Amino acid sequence: RYVTTPAVTRMHPRIGMQDGGMRVTVSGSSFEQARRYDVSFGSVGTVPAEWRSNTTLICDSPRSSSPGRAEIVLIVDDTVNVPTDHVFEYLRPVSVFDLNPTRGPLEGGTMITVQGTNFVSTAALSCRFGGASVVQAHFVSLNEIRCFSPMRIPGQTSVEVSLDGQTYYQSNNTTTGMFTYEHLPSIQRTIPANAPAGKAINVTLIGNYFEDSSSFFCRFGTIIIPAEYRSTSRALCRVPASAAAVGQVSVGLTTNAVDFSADSVAFRFVDEARVYEVSPSFVQEGLETVLYVRGANFLDSRGLFCHFGKKYNLTIAQWLSPTSLRCRTPALKLKWSQHGVHVSVTNNGGNSISADSVQLQLSTRAH
């Protein structure tokens, strides 16, 4: 009887690793179930094909000793060779060295740079997280690709790379070859809440999910500075004098130098408080006295205090206007302040004191 010669119209995928074992689908026509089929991968070798339908055969690519292209020929009943226009490309095994960063939030979305060797731009280039979640990767060079982390639960997970969508490779380095999922840092407030523009200051961040890492940074507006880890809820940032001009900026915190906290916490850079005059200018030793202070740039805030030299505590100030306030002196002692006490003002709870001050004179207490 007359037998129609099979024809091959498509082969997928057309790439695979040298190790072989890539499941290849051969599509075409006139694949009769009663016949035997083999697929020749050029000089690499020939493997049997499994009949699935009159239009589909399945085979596994043989192992190749070197990278390169192999011409595909369909062999029918060991006698009929059916040439095709298809080639199968063997790729070198991938080596994965490092990930950067090595940690990120549970929500995913962290752009991870993967360093290694033998990366190739293919349609199936991908990263796999924890042996399950696969995401598309972006080819940068033979030694670098990038991918975005998917959502996962907290903990450390493996990150593998594939060129063909079937064979995955991962780093042997358990430090820089693994990715840790953690909560994104959350900032509740800053201490202080403001600072004079143009002056360096230590700012404490209060919040949750702080983690000690080599990529622990604060962000004030567009300025990124190292953060000092104190606890899971406290961090210290040394804000430089050049951080910002007068105005309000958002504050962020990151544990991986990429993903910053999403809280809308603001920090104010303000004009420095000035002190011009106090009234009365003389007070009696040992008595607490209501004092009126005239100056400039006073803020209506919980951080507004009067400052009386180095030996006395701050006293709470009542804001009257940007140029005036009222506070009560402590019980000043003449033996500590024979030449009077310098009165200054702070807008942020004593973290920064006005550069200028006015001297308050003391007199002996009347008996």
mmCIF file of C-alpha atoms in Angstrom:
data_model
loop_
_atom_site.group_PDB
_atom_site.id
_atom_site.type_symbol
_atom_site.label_atom_id
_atom_site.label_comp_id
_atom_site.label_asym_id
_atom_site.label_seq_id
_atom_site.Cartn_x
_atom_site.Cartn_y
_atom_site.Cartn_z
ATOM 1 C CA ARG A 1 0.000 0.000 0.000
ATOM 2 C CA TYR A 2 1.003 3.599 -0.486
ATOM 3 C CA VAL A 3 2.437 5.276 2.663
ATOM 4 C CA THR A 4 2.611 9.046 2.919
ATOM 5 C CA THR A 5 6.004 10.409 3.859
ATOM 6 C CA PRO A 6 5.856 12.374 7.120
ATOM 7 C CA ALA A 7 6.746 16.072 7.118
ATOM 8 C CA VAL A 8 8.203 18.131 9.971
ATOM 9 C CA THR A 9 6.917 21.696 10.237
ATOM 10 C CA ARG A 10 8.015 22.751 13.719
ATOM 11 C CA MET A 11 10.263 21.790 16.596
ATOM 12 C CA HIS A 12 10.076 23.234 20.111
ATOM 13 C CA PRO A 13 12.198 24.090 21.940
ATOM 14 C CA ARG A 14 15.153 24.544 19.652
ATOM 15 C CA ILE A 15 17.739 25.020 22.372
ATOM 16 C CA GLY A 16 18.945 22.902 25.257
ATOM 17 C CA MET A 17 21.894 22.259 27.529
ATOM 18 C CA GLN A 18 24.875 20.047 26.681
ATOM 19 C CA ASP A 19 23.761 17.639 29.395
ATOM 20 C CA GLY A 20 20.867 16.606 27.165
ATOM 21 C CA GLY A 21 17.485 15.466 28.428
ATOM 22 C CA MET A 22 15.553 18.390 26.942
ATOM 23 C CA ARG A 23 11.994 17.291 26.161
ATOM 24 C CA VAL A 24 11.505 18.264 22.486
ATOM 25 C CA THR A 25 8.159 18.361 20.673
ATOM 26 C CA VAL A 26 8.292 17.629 16.927
ATOM 27 C CA SER A 27 5.227 18.812 15.030
ATOM 28 C CA GLY A 28 4.246 17.894 11.487
ATOM 29 C CA SER A 29 1.925 15.681 9.481
ATOM 30 C CA SER A 30 1.366 12.058 8.509
ATOM 31 C CA PHE A 31 2.839 10.586 11.703
ATOM 32 C CA GLU A 32 1.236 7.139 11.622
ATOM 33 C CA GLN A 33 1.124 5.328 14.947
ATOM 34 C CA ALA A 34 2.180 1.974 13.493
ATOM 35 C CA ARG A 35 5.556 3.229 12.348
ATOM 36 C CA ARG A 36 8.825 3.659 14.275
ATOM 37 C CA TYR A 37 10.317 7.147 14.635
ATOM 38 C CA ASP A 38 13.770 8.360 15.632
ATOM 39 C CA VAL A 39 15.245 11.860 15.655
ATOM 40 C CA SER A 40 18.816 12.460 14.584
ATOM 41 C CA PHE A 41 20.659 15.361 16.220
ATOM 42 C CA GLY A 42 23.442 15.487 13.635
ATOM 43 C CA SER A 43 26.759 14.100 14.822
ATOM 44 C CA VAL A 44 25.606 14.229 18.459
ATOM 45 C CA GLY A 45 23.410 11.142 18.246
ATOM 46 C CA THR A 46 20.024 9.659 17.499
ATOM 47 C CA VAL A 47 17.218 9.137 20.019
ATOM 48 C CA PRO A 48 13.857 7.356 19.780
ATOM 49 C CA ALA A 49 10.718 9.475 19.435
ATOM 50 C CA GLU A 50 7.407 8.723 21.124
ATOM 51 C CA TRP A 51 4.260 8.923 18.994
ATOM 52 C CA ARG A 52 1.574 11.146 20.508
ATOM 53 C CA SER A 53 -0.684 11.867 17.547
ATOM 54 C CA ASN A 54 -0.690 12.075 13.770
ATOM 55 C CA THR A 55 0.886 15.521 14.146
ATOM 56 C CA THR A 56 3.051 15.221 17.263
ATOM 57 C CA LEU A 57 6.161 13.294 18.324
ATOM 58 C CA ILE A 58 8.138 13.658 21.564
ATOM 59 C CA CYS A 59 11.839 12.962 22.181
ATOM 60 C CA ASP A 60 14.620 13.844 24.628
ATOM 61 C CA SER A 61 17.749 15.533 23.299
ATOM 62 C CA PRO A 62 20.924 13.424 23.591
ATOM 63 C CA ARG A 63 23.940 14.580 25.563
ATOM 64 C CA SER A 64 26.513 16.612 23.606
ATOM 65 C CA SER A 65 30.228 16.843 24.348
ATOM 66 C CA SER A 66 30.399 20.454 23.148
ATOM 67 C CA PRO A 67 28.181 23.473 22.474
ATOM 68 C CA GLY A 68 26.980 24.136 18.954
ATOM 69 C CA ARG A 69 24.222 23.440 16.456
ATOM 70 C CA ALA A 70 22.892 20.068 15.372
ATOM 71 C CA GLU A 71 20.833 19.533 12.204
ATOM 72 C CA ILE A 72 17.608 17.649 12.828
ATOM 73 C CA VAL A 73 16.567 14.679 10.676
ATOM 74 C CA LEU A 74 13.498 12.514 11.258
ATOM 75 C CA ILE A 75 14.139 8.800 10.673
ATOM 76 C CA VAL A 76 11.129 6.608 9.883
ATOM 77 C CA ASP A 77 11.255 2.795 10.302
ATOM 78 C CA ASP A 78 15.079 2.924 10.319
ATOM 79 C CA THR A 79 15.043 3.401 6.561
ATOM 80 C CA VAL A 80 13.493 6.711 5.557
ATOM 81 C CA ASN A 81 15.330 9.933 6.372
ATOM 82 C CA VAL A 82 13.143 13.013 6.407
ATOM 83 C CA PRO A 83 15.330 16.143 6.233
ATOM 84 C CA THR A 84 14.110 19.260 8.027
ATOM 85 C CA ASP A 85 15.011 22.918 8.062
ATOM 86 C CA HIS A 86 15.413 22.831 11.829
ATOM 87 C CA VAL A 87 18.518 22.902 13.988
ATOM 88 C CA PHE A 88 18.914 22.321 17.706
ATOM 89 C CA GLU A 89 21.413 24.521 19.551
ATOM 90 C CA TYR A 90 23.367 23.112 22.471
ATOM 91 C CA LEU A 91 24.308 25.616 25.166
ATOM 92 C CA ARG A 92 27.150 25.538 27.667
ATOM 93 C CA PRO A 93 26.229 24.775 31.288
ATOM 94 C CA VAL A 94 25.527 27.900 33.346
ATOM 95 C CA SER A 95 27.432 28.832 36.491
ATOM 96 C CA VAL A 96 25.724 31.066 39.049
ATOM 97 C CA PHE A 97 27.983 32.950 41.467
ATOM 98 C CA ASP A 98 26.278 35.773 43.320
ATOM 99 C CA LEU A 99 22.974 37.568 43.804
ATOM 100 C CA ASN A 100 22.631 41.250 44.563
ATOM 101 C CA PRO A 101 20.767 42.065 46.686
ATOM 102 C CA THR A 102 20.405 38.883 48.722
ATOM 103 C CA ARG A 103 17.284 39.993 50.588
ATOM 104 C CA GLY A 104 13.993 41.683 49.822
ATOM 105 C CA PRO A 105 10.370 42.185 50.934
ATOM 106 C CA LEU A 106 7.666 39.531 51.041
ATOM 107 C CA GLU A 107 5.663 41.506 48.479
ATOM 108 C CA GLY A 108 8.319 40.757 45.851
ATOM 109 C CA GLY A 109 9.330 43.184 43.121
ATOM 110 C CA THR A 110 13.012 43.386 44.095
ATOM 111 C CA MET A 111 15.259 43.654 41.043
ATOM 112 C CA ILE A 112 17.986 41.043 41.552
ATOM 113 C CA THR A 113 21.243 41.058 39.602
ATOM 114 C CA VAL A 114 22.598 37.557 39.057
ATOM 115 C CA GLN A 115 26.312 37.172 38.328
ATOM 116 C CA GLY A 116 27.654 34.067 36.613
ATOM 117 C CA THR A 117 28.954 32.673 33.319
ATOM 118 C CA ASN A 118 27.563 31.398 30.013
ATOM 119 C CA PHE A 119 24.309 33.348 30.125
ATOM 120 C CA VAL A 120 22.539 33.535 26.753
ATOM 121 C CA SER A 121 19.601 35.645 25.623
ATOM 122 C CA THR A 122 16.818 33.117 25.024
ATOM 123 C CA ALA A 123 13.038 33.250 25.136
ATOM 124 C CA ALA A 124 13.101 30.830 28.072
ATOM 125 C CA LEU A 125 15.689 32.744 30.142
ATOM 126 C CA SER A 126 14.285 32.689 33.652
ATOM 127 C CA CYS A 127 14.861 32.650 37.404
ATOM 128 C CA ARG A 128 13.198 30.136 39.708
ATOM 129 C CA PHE A 129 12.655 30.863 43.408
ATOM 130 C CA GLY A 130 12.412 28.056 45.917
ATOM 131 C CA GLY A 131 12.107 25.445 43.192
ATOM 132 C CA ALA A 132 8.602 26.623 42.322
ATOM 133 C CA SER A 133 8.038 30.268 41.346
ATOM 134 C CA VAL A 134 9.429 31.017 37.869
ATOM 135 C CA VAL A 135 9.862 34.583 36.563
ATOM 136 C CA GLN A 136 11.246 35.893 33.293
ATOM 137 C CA ALA A 137 14.835 37.141 33.357
ATOM 138 C CA HIS A 138 16.423 40.006 31.434
ATOM 139 C CA PHE A 139 19.713 39.323 29.642
ATOM 140 C CA VAL A 140 22.445 41.896 30.286
ATOM 141 C CA SER A 141 25.642 40.095 29.277
ATOM 142 C CA LEU A 142 27.297 36.687 29.237
ATOM 143 C CA ASN A 143 28.018 37.246 32.941
ATOM 144 C CA GLU A 144 24.903 39.052 34.154
ATOM 145 C CA ILE A 145 21.125 38.751 34.078
ATOM 146 C CA ARG A 146 18.377 40.463 36.088
ATOM 147 C CA CYS A 147 15.027 39.291 37.365
ATOM 148 C CA PHE A 148 12.350 40.468 39.797
ATOM 149 C CA SER A 149 11.536 38.488 42.909
ATOM 150 C CA PRO A 150 7.984 37.081 43.148
ATOM 151 C CA MET A 151 5.891 37.144 46.334
ATOM 152 C CA ARG A 152 6.830 34.579 48.987
ATOM 153 C CA ILE A 153 6.612 33.867 52.710
ATOM 154 C CA PRO A 154 9.445 34.882 55.086
ATOM 155 C CA GLY A 155 12.660 32.868 54.995
ATOM 156 C CA GLN A 156 15.650 31.987 52.847
ATOM 157 C CA THR A 157 15.125 30.467 49.414
ATOM 158 C CA SER A 158 17.196 29.244 46.509
ATOM 159 C CA VAL A 159 17.434 31.194 43.244
ATOM 160 C CA GLU A 160 18.105 29.165 40.097
ATOM 161 C CA VAL A 161 18.696 30.212 36.503
ATOM 162 C CA SER A 162 17.535 28.477 33.332
ATOM 163 C CA LEU A 163 18.238 29.147 29.682
ATOM 164 C CA ASP A 164 15.832 26.559 28.298
ATOM 165 C CA GLY A 165 13.016 26.488 30.865
ATOM 166 C CA GLN A 166 13.799 22.917 31.927
ATOM 167 C CA THR A 167 17.346 22.770 33.293
ATOM 168 C CA TYR A 168 18.076 25.015 36.272
ATOM 169 C CA TYR A 169 21.381 26.032 37.840
ATOM 170 C CA GLN A 170 22.080 27.626 41.210
ATOM 171 C CA SER A 171 25.055 28.931 43.170
ATOM 172 C CA ASN A 172 26.930 26.740 45.636
ATOM 173 C CA ASN A 173 27.526 29.810 47.800
ATOM 174 C CA THR A 174 25.010 29.657 50.660
ATOM 175 C CA THR A 175 25.736 33.293 51.578
ATOM 176 C CA THR A 176 25.502 35.224 48.311
ATOM 177 C CA GLY A 177 23.648 32.587 46.304
ATOM 178 C CA MET A 178 20.486 32.514 48.425
ATOM 179 C CA PHE A 179 17.711 35.103 48.743
ATOM 180 C CA THR A 180 16.035 35.991 52.053
ATOM 181 C CA TYR A 181 12.436 37.177 52.170
ATOM 182 C CA GLU A 182 11.611 39.516 55.048
ATOM 183 C CA HIS A 183 9.113 42.185 56.042
ATOM 184 C CA LEU A 184 9.661 45.587 54.477
ATOM 185 C CA PRO A 185 10.870 48.036 57.166
ATOM 186 C CA SER A 186 8.135 50.257 58.547
ATOM 187 C CA ILE A 187 8.829 53.728 60.025
ATOM 188 C CA GLN A 188 6.393 55.189 62.543
ATOM 189 C CA ARG A 189 8.195 58.407 63.517
ATOM 190 C CA THR A 190 11.525 60.177 63.770
ATOM 191 C CA ILE A 191 13.258 61.696 66.794
ATOM 192 C CA PRO A 192 13.530 64.614 66.335
ATOM 193 C CA ALA A 193 10.834 65.485 63.815
ATOM 194 C CA ASN A 194 12.731 68.491 62.459
ATOM 195 C CA ALA A 195 16.195 70.009 62.260
ATOM 196 C CA PRO A 196 17.764 73.279 61.134
ATOM 197 C CA ALA A 197 18.622 73.207 57.453
ATOM 198 C CA GLY A 198 22.336 73.221 56.789
ATOM 199 C CA LYS A 199 23.349 71.533 60.054
ATOM 200 C CA ALA A 200 24.306 67.906 60.634
ATOM 201 C CA ILE A 201 22.157 66.031 63.142
ATOM 202 C CA ASN A 202 21.565 62.522 64.473
ATOM 203 C CA VAL A 203 18.040 61.312 63.741
ATOM 204 C CA THR A 204 16.552 58.196 65.349
ATOM 205 C CA LEU A 205 13.993 56.226 63.350
ATOM 206 C CA ILE A 206 11.316 54.338 65.289
ATOM 207 C CA GLY A 207 9.372 51.540 63.608
ATOM 208 C CA ASN A 208 9.212 47.802 62.933
ATOM 209 C CA TYR A 209 11.021 45.068 61.019
ATOM 210 C CA PHE A 210 14.475 46.669 61.099
ATOM 211 C CA GLU A 211 17.194 44.143 60.181
ATOM 212 C CA ASP A 212 20.953 44.504 60.633
ATOM 213 C CA SER A 213 22.557 44.193 57.215
ATOM 214 C CA SER A 214 25.469 45.536 55.187
ATOM 215 C CA SER A 215 22.937 47.419 53.036
ATOM 216 C CA PHE A 216 21.139 49.232 55.848
ATOM 217 C CA PHE A 217 20.489 52.824 54.695
ATOM 218 C CA CYS A 218 18.292 55.838 55.490
ATOM 219 C CA ARG A 219 16.852 58.117 52.853
ATOM 220 C CA PHE A 220 15.924 61.747 53.497
ATOM 221 C CA GLY A 221 14.358 63.040 50.323
ATOM 222 C CA THR A 222 16.905 62.104 47.665
ATOM 223 C CA ILE A 223 19.861 61.809 50.060
ATOM 224 C CA ILE A 224 20.821 58.224 50.982
ATOM 225 C CA ILE A 225 23.067 57.736 54.011
ATOM 226 C CA PRO A 226 24.249 54.740 56.082
ATOM 227 C CA ALA A 227 22.010 53.724 58.966
ATOM 228 C CA GLU A 228 23.219 52.366 62.281
ATOM 229 C CA TYR A 229 21.204 49.383 63.500
ATOM 230 C CA ARG A 230 20.144 49.627 67.147
ATOM 231 C CA SER A 231 17.298 47.108 67.376
ATOM 232 C CA THR A 232 14.436 45.664 65.338
ATOM 233 C CA SER A 233 12.528 48.884 66.059
ATOM 234 C CA ARG A 234 15.247 51.549 66.246
ATOM 235 C CA ALA A 235 17.914 52.892 63.884
ATOM 236 C CA LEU A 236 20.207 55.924 63.924
ATOM 237 C CA CYS A 237 20.969 58.109 60.909
ATOM 238 C CA ARG A 238 23.598 60.836 60.773
ATOM 239 C CA VAL A 239 21.989 63.418 58.498
ATOM 240 C CA PRO A 240 24.669 65.600 56.885
ATOM 241 C CA ALA A 241 24.539 69.384 56.765
ATOM 242 C CA SER A 242 24.063 69.231 52.994
ATOM 243 C CA ALA A 243 20.991 66.978 53.194
ATOM 244 C CA ALA A 244 18.330 69.499 52.190
ATOM 245 C CA ALA A 245 17.173 73.094 52.080
ATOM 246 C CA VAL A 246 14.241 74.378 54.138
ATOM 247 C CA GLY A 247 11.205 72.215 53.486
ATOM 248 C CA GLN A 248 9.664 68.812 54.107
ATOM 249 C CA VAL A 249 11.093 65.523 52.822
ATOM 250 C CA SER A 250 9.972 61.902 53.045
ATOM 251 C CA VAL A 251 11.988 59.471 55.146
ATOM 252 C CA GLY A 252 12.764 55.916 54.065
ATOM 253 C CA LEU A 253 14.711 52.913 55.312
ATOM 254 C CA THR A 254 16.111 49.934 53.434
ATOM 255 C CA THR A 255 17.864 46.706 54.348
ATOM 256 C CA ASN A 256 18.978 45.887 50.794
ATOM 257 C CA ALA A 257 19.844 49.299 49.250
ATOM 258 C CA VAL A 258 17.006 48.778 46.739
ATOM 259 C CA ASP A 259 13.606 48.538 48.439
ATOM 260 C CA PHE A 260 12.711 51.383 50.803
ATOM 261 C CA SER A 261 9.912 51.528 53.364
ATOM 262 C CA ALA A 262 6.656 52.764 51.908
ATOM 263 C CA ASP A 263 5.454 54.756 54.945
ATOM 264 C CA SER A 264 4.576 58.420 54.440
ATOM 265 C CA VAL A 265 6.755 59.685 57.314
ATOM 266 C CA ALA A 266 7.978 63.243 56.817
ATOM 267 C CA PHE A 267 10.943 65.159 58.230
ATOM 268 C CA ARG A 268 11.114 68.967 58.246
ATOM 269 C CA PHE A 269 14.203 71.021 57.573
ATOM 270 C CA VAL A 270 13.540 74.434 59.088
ATOM 271 C CA ASP A 271 15.178 77.813 59.586
ATOM 272 C CA GLU A 272 17.262 77.833 62.732
ATOM 273 C CA ALA A 273 15.611 79.370 65.801
ATOM 274 C CA ARG A 274 16.975 82.788 66.843
ATOM 275 C CA VAL A 275 16.832 84.503 70.236
ATOM 276 C CA TYR A 276 16.968 88.317 70.457
ATOM 277 C CA GLU A 277 15.560 89.299 73.851
ATOM 278 C CA VAL A 278 14.148 87.910 77.107
ATOM 279 C CA SER A 279 11.807 89.589 79.557
ATOM 280 C CA PRO A 280 12.398 90.029 82.395
ATOM 281 C CA SER A 281 16.140 90.224 81.949
ATOM 282 C CA PHE A 282 16.780 89.756 85.709
ATOM 283 C CA VAL A 283 15.376 86.918 87.851
ATOM 284 C CA GLN A 284 15.884 85.962 91.475
ATOM 285 C CA GLU A 285 17.992 83.000 92.402
ATOM 286 C CA GLY A 286 16.053 79.882 93.347
ATOM 287 C CA LEU A 287 12.698 81.017 91.989
ATOM 288 C CA GLU A 288 10.950 79.685 88.921
ATOM 289 C CA THR A 289 9.984 82.686 86.830
ATOM 290 C CA VAL A 290 7.762 83.080 83.775
ATOM 291 C CA LEU A 291 9.968 84.295 80.960
ATOM 292 C CA TYR A 292 8.986 85.800 77.598
ATOM 293 C CA VAL A 293 11.413 85.221 74.744
ATOM 294 C CA ARG A 294 11.473 87.243 71.550
ATOM 295 C CA GLY A 295 13.253 85.928 68.481
ATOM 296 C CA ALA A 296 12.545 84.268 65.140
ATOM 297 C CA ASN A 297 11.665 80.917 63.549
ATOM 298 C CA PHE A 298 9.874 79.432 66.576
ATOM 299 C CA LEU A 299 7.789 76.383 65.650
ATOM 300 C CA ASP A 300 4.433 75.493 67.134
ATOM 301 C CA SER A 301 5.470 71.945 68.012
ATOM 302 C CA ARG A 302 6.016 69.549 70.900
ATOM 303 C CA GLY A 303 9.743 70.006 70.466
ATOM 304 C CA LEU A 304 9.709 73.687 71.447
ATOM 305 C CA PHE A 305 11.739 74.247 74.650
ATOM 306 C CA CYS A 306 13.809 76.894 76.406
ATOM 307 C CA HIS A 307 17.395 76.011 77.180
ATOM 308 C CA PHE A 308 19.234 77.472 80.192
ATOM 309 C CA GLY A 309 22.954 76.741 79.919
ATOM 310 C CA LYS A 310 24.521 73.307 80.444
ATOM 311 C CA LYS A 311 23.624 72.681 84.099
ATOM 312 C CA TYR A 312 19.850 72.940 83.814
ATOM 313 C CA ASN A 313 17.142 70.874 82.204
ATOM 314 C CA LEU A 314 15.087 72.091 79.303
ATOM 315 C CA THR A 315 11.757 73.657 80.160
ATOM 316 C CA ILE A 316 8.623 73.400 78.037
ATOM 317 C CA ALA A 317 7.885 76.496 75.960
ATOM 318 C CA GLN A 318 4.471 77.783 74.959
ATOM 319 C CA TRP A 319 4.394 79.003 71.368
ATOM 320 C CA LEU A 320 2.821 82.432 70.990
ATOM 321 C CA SER A 321 3.933 83.282 67.466
ATOM 322 C CA PRO A 322 6.894 82.590 65.142
ATOM 323 C CA THR A 323 8.697 85.414 66.967
ATOM 324 C CA SER A 324 7.629 84.957 70.587
ATOM 325 C CA LEU A 325 7.171 82.267 73.209
ATOM 326 C CA ARG A 326 6.724 81.858 76.932
ATOM 327 C CA CYS A 327 8.498 79.460 79.270
ATOM 328 C CA ARG A 328 9.337 79.085 82.954
ATOM 329 C CA THR A 329 12.882 79.230 84.219
ATOM 330 C CA PRO A 330 14.177 76.441 86.441
ATOM 331 C CA ALA A 331 15.285 77.348 89.988
ATOM 332 C CA LEU A 332 18.560 78.920 88.927
ATOM 333 C CA LYS A 333 21.501 78.926 91.339
ATOM 334 C CA LEU A 334 23.841 81.868 91.643
ATOM 335 C CA LYS A 335 26.827 79.693 92.561
ATOM 336 C CA TRP A 336 26.548 77.942 89.203
ATOM 337 C CA SER A 337 25.729 81.053 87.236
ATOM 338 C CA GLN A 338 27.562 84.028 88.752
ATOM 339 C CA HIS A 339 27.685 85.779 85.410
ATOM 340 C CA GLY A 340 24.153 84.900 84.440
ATOM 341 C CA VAL A 341 22.626 82.135 82.319
ATOM 342 C CA HIS A 342 22.496 81.988 78.533
ATOM 343 C CA VAL A 343 18.939 81.449 77.304
ATOM 344 C CA SER A 344 18.472 79.752 73.951
ATOM 345 C CA VAL A 345 15.635 77.921 72.192
ATOM 346 C CA THR A 346 15.248 74.533 70.542
ATOM 347 C CA ASN A 347 12.547 73.511 68.074
ATOM 348 C CA ASN A 348 13.289 69.783 68.331
ATOM 349 C CA GLY A 349 13.542 68.814 71.963
ATOM 350 C CA GLY A 350 17.143 69.796 72.476
ATOM 351 C CA ASN A 351 18.660 67.898 69.566
ATOM 352 C CA SER A 352 19.771 71.223 68.126
ATOM 353 C CA ILE A 353 19.996 74.516 70.012
ATOM 354 C CA SER A 354 19.752 78.012 68.539
ATOM 355 C CA ALA A 355 23.213 79.329 67.708
ATOM 356 C CA ASP A 356 22.548 82.660 69.393
ATOM 357 C CA SER A 357 21.351 83.261 72.961
ATOM 358 C CA VAL A 358 20.588 86.068 75.413
ATOM 359 C CA GLN A 359 22.126 86.306 78.860
ATOM 360 C CA LEU A 360 19.699 86.247 81.783
ATOM 361 C CA GLN A 361 21.032 87.939 84.909
ATOM 362 C CA LEU A 362 20.544 86.546 88.441
ATOM 363 C CA SER A 363 20.060 88.412 91.670
ATOM 364 C CA THR A 364 20.228 87.190 95.248
ATOM 365 C CA ARG A 365 16.895 86.031 96.551
ATOM 366 C CA ALA A 366 15.284 88.581 98.850
ATOM 367 C CA HIS A 367 14.498 87.371 102.402
#
